[in-house]
Amino acid sequence: MRTLHLKVLRDAVHAKGQLTAILVLVACGVSVFVMLRSMHGYLRGGQERYYREYAFGDVFAHVTRAPLSLEPRVAAVEGVAAVYPRLVEDVLLDVPGLAEPATGRLVSLPDAGEPPLNRLALREGGLPSSGRRDQVVLSVAFARANGLRVGDRLGAILNGRLESLTVVGTALSPEFIYEISGYGQIFPDNRRFGALWMSRSAMETAFEMEGAFDDLVVDLSPGASEAGVIAALDRLLDPYGNAGAYGRDLHVSHEFLEGEIDETTITASFFPAVFLVVTAFLLHSTLLRIVRMEREQIGLMKAFGITPPALALHYLQLALIPVVLGSLVGAGLGLWMAEAMAVVYAQFFQFPEVGFTPDPGVVGVGLGIAMLTGVTGALGAAMSVTRLHPAVAMAPPAPPVFREGPLERTRLWRALSAEGRIIVRNLSRTRLKSLSTVAGIGLSLGILGALFSMFDAIDTIARVQFDGVQREDVAVYFHQTRSGNAEDALARMPGVLAVEPFRTVAVRFSHGPREERSVILGLDVDTKLRRMVDARSVVHRPTPDGVVLGALLARKLDAEPGDRVRMEVVEGRRRVHDVRVAGVIDELMGGGGYMEKAALHRMLGEGPTASGAWLRIDEAADAAVYEALKHSPSVAGIQVRELTIRGFRETIEQSFAIALGSTLVLGMALVMAIVYNQTRISLSERGRELASLRVLGFDRREVARMLLGEQAILVAAALPLGVLLGWFLTWLVIQRFESDLFSMPVVVTASTYVRAIAVVVVSAVLSGLLVRRRLDRLDLIAVLKTRE
Amino acid sequence: MQAPLEFRPPAVPARPVFRARALTKVYVMGEVEVRALEPTDLDLWAEEMVVVLGPSGSGKSTLLNILGGLDVPTSGHVVFHDHDLSAADEAELTRFRREHVGFVFQFFNLLPSLTAAENVRLVTEIAERPMDPLEALGLVGLSERVDHFPAQLSGGEQQRVAIARAIAKRPDVLLCDEPTGSLDYETGKIVLDVLERVNRETGTLTVIVTHNAAIGALGDRILRLRDGRIVREERNAVRASPADIEW
Ligand SMILES: Nc1ncnc2c1ncn2[C@@H]1O[C@H](COP(=O)(O)OP(=O)(O)O)[C@@H](O)[C@H]1O
Ligand SMILES: [Mg+2]
């Protein structure tokens, strides 16, 4: 038995090229699995610990102004474990070194002690002193992005007056894991938006909110009904300008983190599955070939009395060598990458604790799945050993039988050269193997194409959004809706060329049993700075008679054009309207509803009112405009289109760079491993034939063409399949990506697939060249002395 | 005025097809040196049938492979017409094999994925002035089985396809290494008969390498090899017919 073990090792060394290819695939599959699963555990664990230790709330609400005396009534609601009424105000900030105004979300801190919910993780400095309206704690990301340290100062407009604030500390908070303003932002822009904390008494005086609150964080008791508490809260808060209570699922920071965690689970199953299926296939064909080559030895060993199960085990061991080594390498690599990713994620999500501890469970499952794949792939070939009769095994195998196929009666066939016939006959003799190869390469192309298509989708979003929809230079958001001619003040600012005021109003739609919180945007019919553009770049117009719904919202409400929906206005007198769905617009970003502005005013029973305005400015005078805006008490936040575009691109590039790099590596590894192994198997099966051709006077190139031509045809056949699979995968991924913030179009462009195909072809050619080196070293004389 | 018949110049050119001088081949396997060919001189003439006889391991295949451009000598020269094969590189040897040499081997070396006719066509497609593949198969008596794959042919039939493939390009030399080595007695004789006929009808210089002394009677000349040396050269005044020899 010991000698058999030695033979396993020798055989492994002999087939090292092919086993290495399998090892690489296993390592890829296991490392992706271990990394993403670990990341999943890390994010989930980090999130839970963060939420628990810093008491992240369960239900949230924002009102215009409510008396603190309401607190006990909220606390008495069944299912409420804790209530924390507080003040949250958006203020414009004048940050040193930043031309345009930034927006700060100012959150109150109790004058004594820690907040009971949504606590701070203080990183540097201390908390603001009670009553000091010049002291703030900054969010770590905002401070870091702007180079602000403890002791530095920045300007803020507090209730209309520009005041100077001193940074006394920096902190993290579970409610700002994903720090985003909500003013048309999709990605965090840590330079221009951040959270600040100030003592409650200071904020009370600054915003004239003594004895009142405008923001509520609620903690649920275990087993409480979230929906019940939300309904009860809405009833209590509605008289105070309630924007609608909501649970964690609508909390923007939480929602984003959840999306990220979800994504790791999908990718963690998809990629390893592809790799392991291909591994099983390659193991099967490689081991089958080894068994065929060793049939004489097998017969001999059987004749010696080695039992069939022992022999099967022997070949199983051979197959499991690359699987075991590959999964160990993969596990190590996966953990190493997970550790590196943990640092990146911890920074991105601002987790207070960065420590990453490997999860033995994840590694165990990864190794287990790999072993299972290995056994599955190798079992068939290993079992075939037991069925081989010693006498038969020692006789040379019957020559491969070729038959005329239906193809051979066609005229095309007669024109085919002998070389061409060799290729076609070999392909059709090993039909199943050929089909599996085509499927494997097609899948690789599909994965690459789908990933590249994401960029096309994002480009389309950017083009539609920034060329079609957002045509303003600067969007200005007011603290409160302003009646009268608020835009006049903006128009008078030096450098402002055009102003278009807009009206947004928070509403609750319901249609049948469906209910959705959303926003209606009132637009002028002839609006130029902000338009309604669908995924196909068609421009729509708001109508005076009814509401146009974004496709996502329409889907959620199950509403179609012509339907009537109930619309409750979540402000002022909270009137309920019954409106007709005038149309549905398939837009990429947004997802609210649209009405003609005048009609919206009429419906709300108000005169000209604005929630904000879009500006076109003179580029040369932008500094003057920003300076003027910084001193505008009515402005809560601004969004500069140019910067949004840049931020969008940077975020996409950063977050996709890793995905792009790793998918490129994984896709190439797949194609290379498949082509290399299949070509090596062909070479081993047909080495004698190819050497004979060389003897007959065919040169190296011609012989290589006969061997590699086969793979070239398979790769070519895989291309159309790959494009189809790519389209399907893109569609699948996009289904998962769709969020409340944006939906992605399925874009399939020729240039994208040309690039994906180029990657596949280059990988295949590289493998072909590796095998060709062996082909060139073929021993011509040795094959003449033996028979197969 | 016509010269009298007696003064006709010799029909056979004075220069041999192959001319080998001081040919040696040493295989180095790690620390062991195998001297497969000791210094050997050899001339092979057009239209001849030469049988190289010798026991296993005497260097017959080595000699044949060097003549056929499959191997290069360790020292000495082989000249084919006026090409020095010992100085040729790999690409030149490949071209030499392609244009001038027909090989027949003990194990046939047919392509299993091609029919008999296609195996011949494979070579005629790359030759300069080949025969029609069917004509070549007719010469070896296989006109009936042209569409059969190797797996559907007997050993003797496969070897005849190999001969047809070798002669179809009208080679300058037909090199046969143990052509009957894996055939039974009767089939072996049929194959020898084909070789004898091909040599007679096409006038192709034919070299048959074998350990079977009985086959020597078929040649115009017999070269006896032992331990890498030509130990004796004999001439047959009359070539025997394959039907008459026995072993
Ligand atoms: N490639 C090789 N490497 C090492 N030794 C070889 C090789 N080919 C042949 N030999 C040795 O050279 C000698 C002559 O071999 P060969 O020409 O094949 O003899 P024959 O064809 O007469 O049986 C033998 O001793 C054989 O073992
Ligand atoms: Mg020999």
PDB file of N, CA and C in Angstrom, chain A residues 621-688:
ATOM      1  N   ALA A 621     -18.234  82.762 -12.139  1.00  0.00           N
ATOM      2  CA  ALA A 621     -18.599  83.444 -10.899  1.00  0.00           C
ATOM      3  C   ALA A 621     -19.064  82.468  -9.838  1.00  0.00           C
ATOM      4  N   ASP A 622     -18.711  81.188  -9.969  1.00  0.00           N
ATOM      5  CA  ASP A 622     -19.277  80.203  -9.046  1.00  0.00           C
ATOM      6  C   ASP A 622     -18.896  80.490  -7.592  1.00  0.00           C
ATOM      7  N   ALA A 623     -17.662  81.004  -7.380  1.00  0.00           N
ATOM      8  CA  ALA A 623     -17.243  81.281  -6.007  1.00  0.00           C
ATOM      9  C   ALA A 623     -18.172  82.301  -5.358  1.00  0.00           C
ATOM     10  N   ALA A 624     -18.557  83.308  -6.143  1.00  0.00           N
ATOM     11  CA  ALA A 624     -19.444  84.351  -5.612  1.00  0.00           C
ATOM     12  C   ALA A 624     -20.805  83.761  -5.267  1.00  0.00           C
ATOM     13  N   VAL A 625     -21.304  82.857  -6.143  1.00  0.00           N
ATOM     14  CA  VAL A 625     -22.604  82.238  -5.878  1.00  0.00           C
ATOM     15  C   VAL A 625     -22.527  81.410  -4.594  1.00  0.00           C
ATOM     16  N   TYR A 626     -21.457  80.604  -4.478  1.00  0.00           N
ATOM     17  CA  TYR A 626     -21.326  79.771  -3.273  1.00  0.00           C
ATOM     18  C   TYR A 626     -21.253  80.640  -2.023  1.00  0.00           C
ATOM     19  N   GLU A 627     -20.508  81.741  -2.133  1.00  0.00           N
ATOM     20  CA  GLU A 627     -20.351  82.634  -0.984  1.00  0.00           C
ATOM     21  C   GLU A 627     -21.701  83.197  -0.568  1.00  0.00           C
ATOM     22  N   ALA A 628     -22.476  83.599  -1.567  1.00  0.00           N
ATOM     23  CA  ALA A 628     -23.793  84.157  -1.276  1.00  0.00           C
ATOM     24  C   ALA A 628     -24.697  83.093  -0.651  1.00  0.00           C
ATOM     25  N   LEU A 629     -24.619  81.859  -1.173  1.00  0.00           N
ATOM     26  CA  LEU A 629     -25.470  80.784  -0.656  1.00  0.00           C
ATOM     27  C   LEU A 629     -25.129  80.454   0.792  1.00  0.00           C
ATOM     28  N   LYS A 630     -23.809  80.529   1.090  1.00  0.00           N
ATOM     29  CA  LYS A 630     -23.372  80.229   2.459  1.00  0.00           C
ATOM     30  C   LYS A 630     -24.033  81.174   3.463  1.00  0.00           C
ATOM     31  N   HIS A 631     -24.428  82.353   2.992  1.00  0.00           N
ATOM     32  CA  HIS A 631     -25.019  83.338   3.894  1.00  0.00           C
ATOM     33  C   HIS A 631     -26.520  83.407   3.771  1.00  0.00           C
ATOM     34  N   SER A 632     -27.110  82.402   3.058  1.00  0.00           N
ATOM     35  CA  SER A 632     -28.569  82.426   2.890  1.00  0.00           C
ATOM     36  C   SER A 632     -29.222  81.611   3.978  1.00  0.00           C
ATOM     37  N   PRO A 633     -29.955  82.265   4.856  1.00  0.00           N
ATOM     38  CA  PRO A 633     -30.535  81.546   5.985  1.00  0.00           C
ATOM     39  C   PRO A 633     -31.570  80.502   5.558  1.00  0.00           C
ATOM     40  N   SER A 634     -32.188  80.695   4.421  1.00  0.00           N
ATOM     41  CA  SER A 634     -33.260  79.779   4.059  1.00  0.00           C
ATOM     42  C   SER A 634     -32.743  78.478   3.447  1.00  0.00           C
ATOM     43  N   VAL A 635     -31.445  78.439   3.122  1.00  0.00           N
ATOM     44  CA  VAL A 635     -30.923  77.283   2.399  1.00  0.00           C
ATOM     45  C   VAL A 635     -30.435  76.201   3.368  1.00  0.00           C
ATOM     46  N   ALA A 636     -30.948  74.980   3.182  1.00  0.00           N
ATOM     47  CA  ALA A 636     -30.537  73.871   4.041  1.00  0.00           C
ATOM     48  C   ALA A 636     -29.415  73.075   3.407  1.00  0.00           C
ATOM     49  N   GLY A 637     -29.388  73.062   2.091  1.00  0.00           N
ATOM     50  CA  GLY A 637     -28.351  72.278   1.436  1.00  0.00           C
ATOM     51  C   GLY A 637     -28.317  72.596  -0.037  1.00  0.00           C
ATOM     52  N   ILE A 638     -27.177  72.334  -0.630  1.00  0.00           N
ATOM     53  CA  ILE A 638     -27.101  72.521  -2.073  1.00  0.00           C
ATOM     54  C   ILE A 638     -26.425  71.299  -2.677  1.00  0.00           C
ATOM     55  N   GLN A 639     -26.674  71.152  -3.955  1.00  0.00           N
ATOM     56  CA  GLN A 639     -26.018  70.056  -4.654  1.00  0.00           C
ATOM     57  C   GLN A 639     -25.461  70.620  -5.946  1.00  0.00           C
ATOM     58  N   VAL A 640     -24.147  70.470  -6.134  1.00  0.00           N
ATOM     59  CA  VAL A 640     -23.508  70.987  -7.339  1.00  0.00           C
ATOM     60  C   VAL A 640     -23.402  69.845  -8.342  1.00  0.00           C
ATOM     61  N   ARG A 641     -24.000  70.027  -9.498  1.00  0.00           N
ATOM     62  CA  ARG A 641     -24.097  68.946 -10.476  1.00  0.00           C
ATOM     63  C   ARG A 641     -22.727  68.377 -10.848  1.00  0.00           C
ATOM     64  N   GLU A 642     -21.804  69.293 -11.110  1.00  0.00           N
ATOM     65  CA  GLU A 642     -20.457  68.892 -11.520  1.00  0.00           C
ATOM     66  C   GLU A 642     -19.826  67.946 -10.489  1.00  0.00           C
ATOM     67  N   LEU A 643     -20.009  68.328  -9.203  1.00  0.00           N
ATOM     68  CA  LEU A 643     -19.403  67.530  -8.134  1.00  0.00           C
ATOM     69  C   LEU A 643     -20.132  66.210  -7.971  1.00  0.00           C
ATOM     70  N   THR A 644     -21.441  66.230  -8.193  1.00  0.00           N
ATOM     71  CA  THR A 644     -22.208  64.993  -8.095  1.00  0.00           C
ATOM     72  C   THR A 644     -21.713  64.001  -9.136  1.00  0.00           C
ATOM     73  N   ILE A 645     -21.514  64.521 -10.349  1.00  0.00           N
ATOM     74  CA  ILE A 645     -21.044  63.643 -11.422  1.00  0.00           C
ATOM     75  C   ILE A 645     -19.689  63.059 -11.056  1.00  0.00           C
ATOM     76  N   ARG A 646     -18.814  63.926 -10.556  1.00  0.00           N
ATOM     77  CA  ARG A 646     -17.481  63.439 -10.224  1.00  0.00           C
ATOM     78  C   ARG A 646     -17.548  62.381  -9.122  1.00  0.00           C
ATOM     79  N   GLY A 647     -18.353  62.699  -8.096  1.00  0.00           N
ATOM     80  CA  GLY A 647     -18.497  61.760  -6.976  1.00  0.00           C
ATOM     81  C   GLY A 647     -19.060  60.436  -7.452  1.00  0.00           C
ATOM     82  N   PHE A 648     -20.038  60.508  -8.332  1.00  0.00           N
ATOM     83  CA  PHE A 648     -20.672  59.320  -8.890  1.00  0.00           C
ATOM     84  C   PHE A 648     -19.624  58.450  -9.575  1.00  0.00           C
ATOM     85  N   ARG A 649     -18.842  59.089 -10.419  1.00  0.00           N
ATOM     86  CA  ARG A 649     -17.834  58.330 -11.168  1.00  0.00           C
ATOM     87  C   ARG A 649     -16.777  57.743 -10.235  1.00  0.00           C
ATOM     88  N   GLU A 650     -16.333  58.568  -9.288  1.00  0.00           N
ATOM     89  CA  GLU A 650     -15.287  58.077  -8.382  1.00  0.00           C
ATOM     90  C   GLU A 650     -15.784  56.896  -7.566  1.00  0.00           C
ATOM     91  N   THR A 651     -16.995  57.037  -7.037  1.00  0.00           N
ATOM     92  CA  THR A 651     -17.529  55.951  -6.215  1.00  0.00           C
ATOM     93  C   THR A 651     -17.651  54.678  -7.039  1.00  0.00           C
ATOM     94  N   ILE A 652     -18.186  54.831  -8.263  1.00  0.00           N
ATOM     95  CA  ILE A 652     -18.348  53.669  -9.123  1.00  0.00           C
ATOM     96  C   ILE A 652     -16.996  53.044  -9.422  1.00  0.00           C
ATOM     97  N   GLU A 653     -16.052  53.908  -9.762  1.00  0.00           N
ATOM     98  CA  GLU A 653     -14.741  53.367 -10.113  1.00  0.00           C
ATOM     99  C   GLU A 653     -14.126  52.621  -8.939  1.00  0.00           C
ATOM    100  N   GLN A 654     -14.230  53.239  -7.747  1.00  0.00           N
ATOM    101  CA  GLN A 654     -13.640  52.586  -6.575  1.00  0.00           C
ATOM    102  C   GLN A 654     -14.328  51.255  -6.290  1.00  0.00           C
ATOM    103  N   SER A 655     -15.656  51.306  -6.245  1.00  0.00           N
ATOM    104  CA  SER A 655     -16.325  50.087  -5.800  1.00  0.00           C
ATOM    105  C   SER A 655     -16.315  49.014  -6.875  1.00  0.00           C
ATOM    106  N   PHE A 656     -16.168  49.428  -8.126  1.00  0.00           N
ATOM    107  CA  PHE A 656     -16.135  48.413  -9.166  1.00  0.00           C
ATOM    108  C   PHE A 656     -14.723  47.954  -9.508  1.00  0.00           C
ATOM    109  N   ALA A 657     -13.728  48.729  -9.066  1.00  0.00           N
ATOM    110  CA  ALA A 657     -12.354  48.360  -9.418  1.00  0.00           C
ATOM    111  C   ALA A 657     -12.030  46.973  -8.884  1.00  0.00           C
ATOM    112  N   ILE A 658     -12.409  46.738  -7.632  1.00  0.00           N
ATOM    113  CA  ILE A 658     -12.122  45.432  -7.024  1.00  0.00           C
ATOM    114  C   ILE A 658     -12.905  44.356  -7.756  1.00  0.00           C
ATOM    115  N   ALA A 659     -14.199  44.632  -7.992  1.00  0.00           N
ATOM    116  CA  ALA A 659     -15.036  43.648  -8.684  1.00  0.00           C
ATOM    117  C   ALA A 659     -14.483  43.376 -10.075  1.00  0.00           C
ATOM    118  N   LEU A 660     -14.068  44.441 -10.746  1.00  0.00           N
ATOM    119  CA  LEU A 660     -13.557  44.293 -12.108  1.00  0.00           C
ATOM    120  C   LEU A 660     -12.284  43.463 -12.112  1.00  0.00           C
ATOM    121  N   GLY A 661     -11.362  43.845 -11.233  1.00  0.00           N
ATOM    122  CA  GLY A 661     -10.085  43.131 -11.161  1.00  0.00           C
ATOM    123  C   GLY A 661     -10.294  41.666 -10.857  1.00  0.00           C
ATOM    124  N   SER A 662     -11.118  41.396  -9.838  1.00  0.00           N
ATOM    125  CA  SER A 662     -11.231  39.989  -9.446  1.00  0.00           C
ATOM    126  C   SER A 662     -12.004  39.198 -10.492  1.00  0.00           C
ATOM    127  N   THR A 663     -13.035  39.807 -11.086  1.00  0.00           N
ATOM    128  CA  THR A 663     -13.775  39.055 -12.101  1.00  0.00           C
ATOM    129  C   THR A 663     -12.903  38.781 -13.314  1.00  0.00           C
ATOM    130  N   LEU A 664     -12.055  39.725 -13.641  1.00  0.00           N
ATOM    131  CA  LEU A 664     -11.146  39.532 -14.765  1.00  0.00           C
ATOM    132  C   LEU A 664     -10.224  38.341 -14.495  1.00  0.00           C
ATOM    133  N   VAL A 665      -9.665  38.329 -13.283  1.00  0.00           N
ATOM    134  CA  VAL A 665      -8.770  37.227 -12.907  1.00  0.00           C
ATOM    135  C   VAL A 665      -9.540  35.901 -12.925  1.00  0.00           C
ATOM    136  N   LEU A 666     -10.733  35.925 -12.336  1.00  0.00           N
ATOM    137  CA  LEU A 666     -11.509  34.685 -12.237  1.00  0.00           C
ATOM    138  C   LEU A 666     -11.927  34.195 -13.619  1.00  0.00           C
ATOM    139  N   GLY A 667     -12.380  35.117 -14.459  1.00  0.00           N
ATOM    140  CA  GLY A 667     -12.819  34.724 -15.806  1.00  0.00           C
ATOM    141  C   GLY A 667     -11.672  34.153 -16.620  1.00  0.00           C
ATOM    142  N   MET A 668     -10.516  34.806 -16.519  1.00  0.00           N
ATOM    143  CA  MET A 668      -9.361  34.323 -17.274  1.00  0.00           C
ATOM    144  C   MET A 668      -8.922  32.960 -16.757  1.00  0.00           C
ATOM    145  N   ALA A 669      -8.935  32.819 -15.431  1.00  0.00           N
ATOM    146  CA  ALA A 669      -8.531  31.532 -14.846  1.00  0.00           C
ATOM    147  C   ALA A 669      -9.438  30.419 -15.353  1.00  0.00           C
ATOM    148  N   LEU A 670     -10.732  30.706 -15.407  1.00  0.00           N
ATOM    149  CA  LEU A 670     -11.686  29.694 -15.878  1.00  0.00           C
ATOM    150  C   LEU A 670     -11.351  29.271 -17.304  1.00  0.00           C
ATOM    151  N   VAL A 671     -11.253  30.251 -18.187  1.00  0.00           N
ATOM    152  CA  VAL A 671     -11.019  29.934 -19.600  1.00  0.00           C
ATOM    153  C   VAL A 671      -9.686  29.206 -19.753  1.00  0.00           C
ATOM    154  N   MET A 672      -8.653  29.723 -19.081  1.00  0.00           N
ATOM    155  CA  MET A 672      -7.335  29.113 -19.239  1.00  0.00           C
ATOM    156  C   MET A 672      -7.334  27.681 -18.743  1.00  0.00           C
ATOM    157  N   ALA A 673      -7.949  27.461 -17.588  1.00  0.00           N
ATOM    158  CA  ALA A 673      -7.951  26.105 -17.029  1.00  0.00           C
ATOM    159  C   ALA A 673      -8.700  25.151 -17.951  1.00  0.00           C
ATOM    160  N   ILE A 674      -9.832  25.588 -18.451  1.00  0.00           N
ATOM    161  CA  ILE A 674     -10.630  24.708 -19.315  1.00  0.00           C
ATOM    162  C   ILE A 674      -9.848  24.387 -20.584  1.00  0.00           C
ATOM    163  N   VAL A 675      -9.386  25.426 -21.267  1.00  0.00           N
ATOM    164  CA  VAL A 675      -8.716  25.196 -22.552  1.00  0.00           C
ATOM    165  C   VAL A 675      -7.432  24.394 -22.349  1.00  0.00           C
ATOM    166  N   TYR A 676      -6.681  24.741 -21.297  1.00  0.00           N
ATOM    167  CA  TYR A 676      -5.424  24.035 -21.066  1.00  0.00           C
ATOM    168  C   TYR A 676      -5.689  22.549 -20.831  1.00  0.00           C
ATOM    169  N   ASN A 677      -6.597  22.261 -19.918  1.00  0.00           N
ATOM    170  CA  ASN A 677      -6.830  20.850 -19.603  1.00  0.00           C
ATOM    171  C   ASN A 677      -7.381  20.065 -20.787  1.00  0.00           C
ATOM    172  N   GLN A 678      -8.330  20.645 -21.474  1.00  0.00           N
ATOM    173  CA  GLN A 678      -8.910  19.913 -22.595  1.00  0.00           C
ATOM    174  C   GLN A 678      -7.879  19.696 -23.697  1.00  0.00           C
ATOM    175  N   THR A 679      -7.013  20.688 -23.911  1.00  0.00           N
ATOM    176  CA  THR A 679      -6.005  20.527 -24.950  1.00  0.00           C
ATOM    177  C   THR A 679      -4.966  19.497 -24.528  1.00  0.00           C
ATOM    178  N   ARG A 680      -4.613  19.534 -23.235  1.00  0.00           N
ATOM    179  CA  ARG A 680      -3.645  18.545 -22.762  1.00  0.00           C
ATOM    180  C   ARG A 680      -4.204  17.137 -22.902  1.00  0.00           C
ATOM    181  N   ILE A 681      -5.482  16.988 -22.624  1.00  0.00           N
ATOM    182  CA  ILE A 681      -6.090  15.664 -22.756  1.00  0.00           C
ATOM    183  C   ILE A 681      -6.068  15.236 -24.222  1.00  0.00           C
ATOM    184  N   SER A 682      -6.434  16.149 -25.117  1.00  0.00           N
ATOM    185  CA  SER A 682      -6.387  15.815 -26.545  1.00  0.00           C
ATOM    186  C   SER A 682      -4.969  15.450 -26.955  1.00  0.00           C
ATOM    187  N   LEU A 683      -4.018  16.220 -26.445  1.00  0.00           N
ATOM    188  CA  LEU A 683      -2.626  15.971 -26.822  1.00  0.00           C
ATOM    189  C   LEU A 683      -2.215  14.581 -26.364  1.00  0.00           C
ATOM    190  N   SER A 684      -2.628  14.230 -25.147  1.00  0.00           N
ATOM    191  CA  SER A 684      -2.242  12.930 -24.634  1.00  0.00           C
ATOM    192  C   SER A 684      -2.956  11.818 -25.403  1.00  0.00           C
ATOM    193  N   GLU A 685      -4.219  12.052 -25.762  1.00  0.00           N
ATOM    194  CA  GLU A 685      -4.952  11.026 -26.498  1.00  0.00           C
ATOM    195  C   GLU A 685      -4.419  10.888 -27.922  1.00  0.00           C
ATOM    196  N   ARG A 686      -3.984  11.993 -28.480  1.00  0.00           N
ATOM    197  CA  ARG A 686      -3.667  11.988 -29.893  1.00  0.00           C
ATOM    198  C   ARG A 686      -2.201  12.284 -30.174  1.00  0.00           C
ATOM    199  N   GLY A 687      -1.373  12.211 -29.134  1.00  0.00           N
ATOM    200  CA  GLY A 687       0.046  12.518 -29.304  1.00  0.00           C
ATOM    201  C   GLY A 687       0.664  11.666 -30.396  1.00  0.00           C
ATOM    202  N   ARG A 688       0.291  10.386 -30.398  1.00  0.00           N
ATOM    203  CA  ARG A 688       0.840   9.442 -31.354  1.00  0.00           C
ATOM    204  C   ARG A 688       0.461   9.850 -32.779  1.00  0.00           C
TER     205      ARG A 688
END
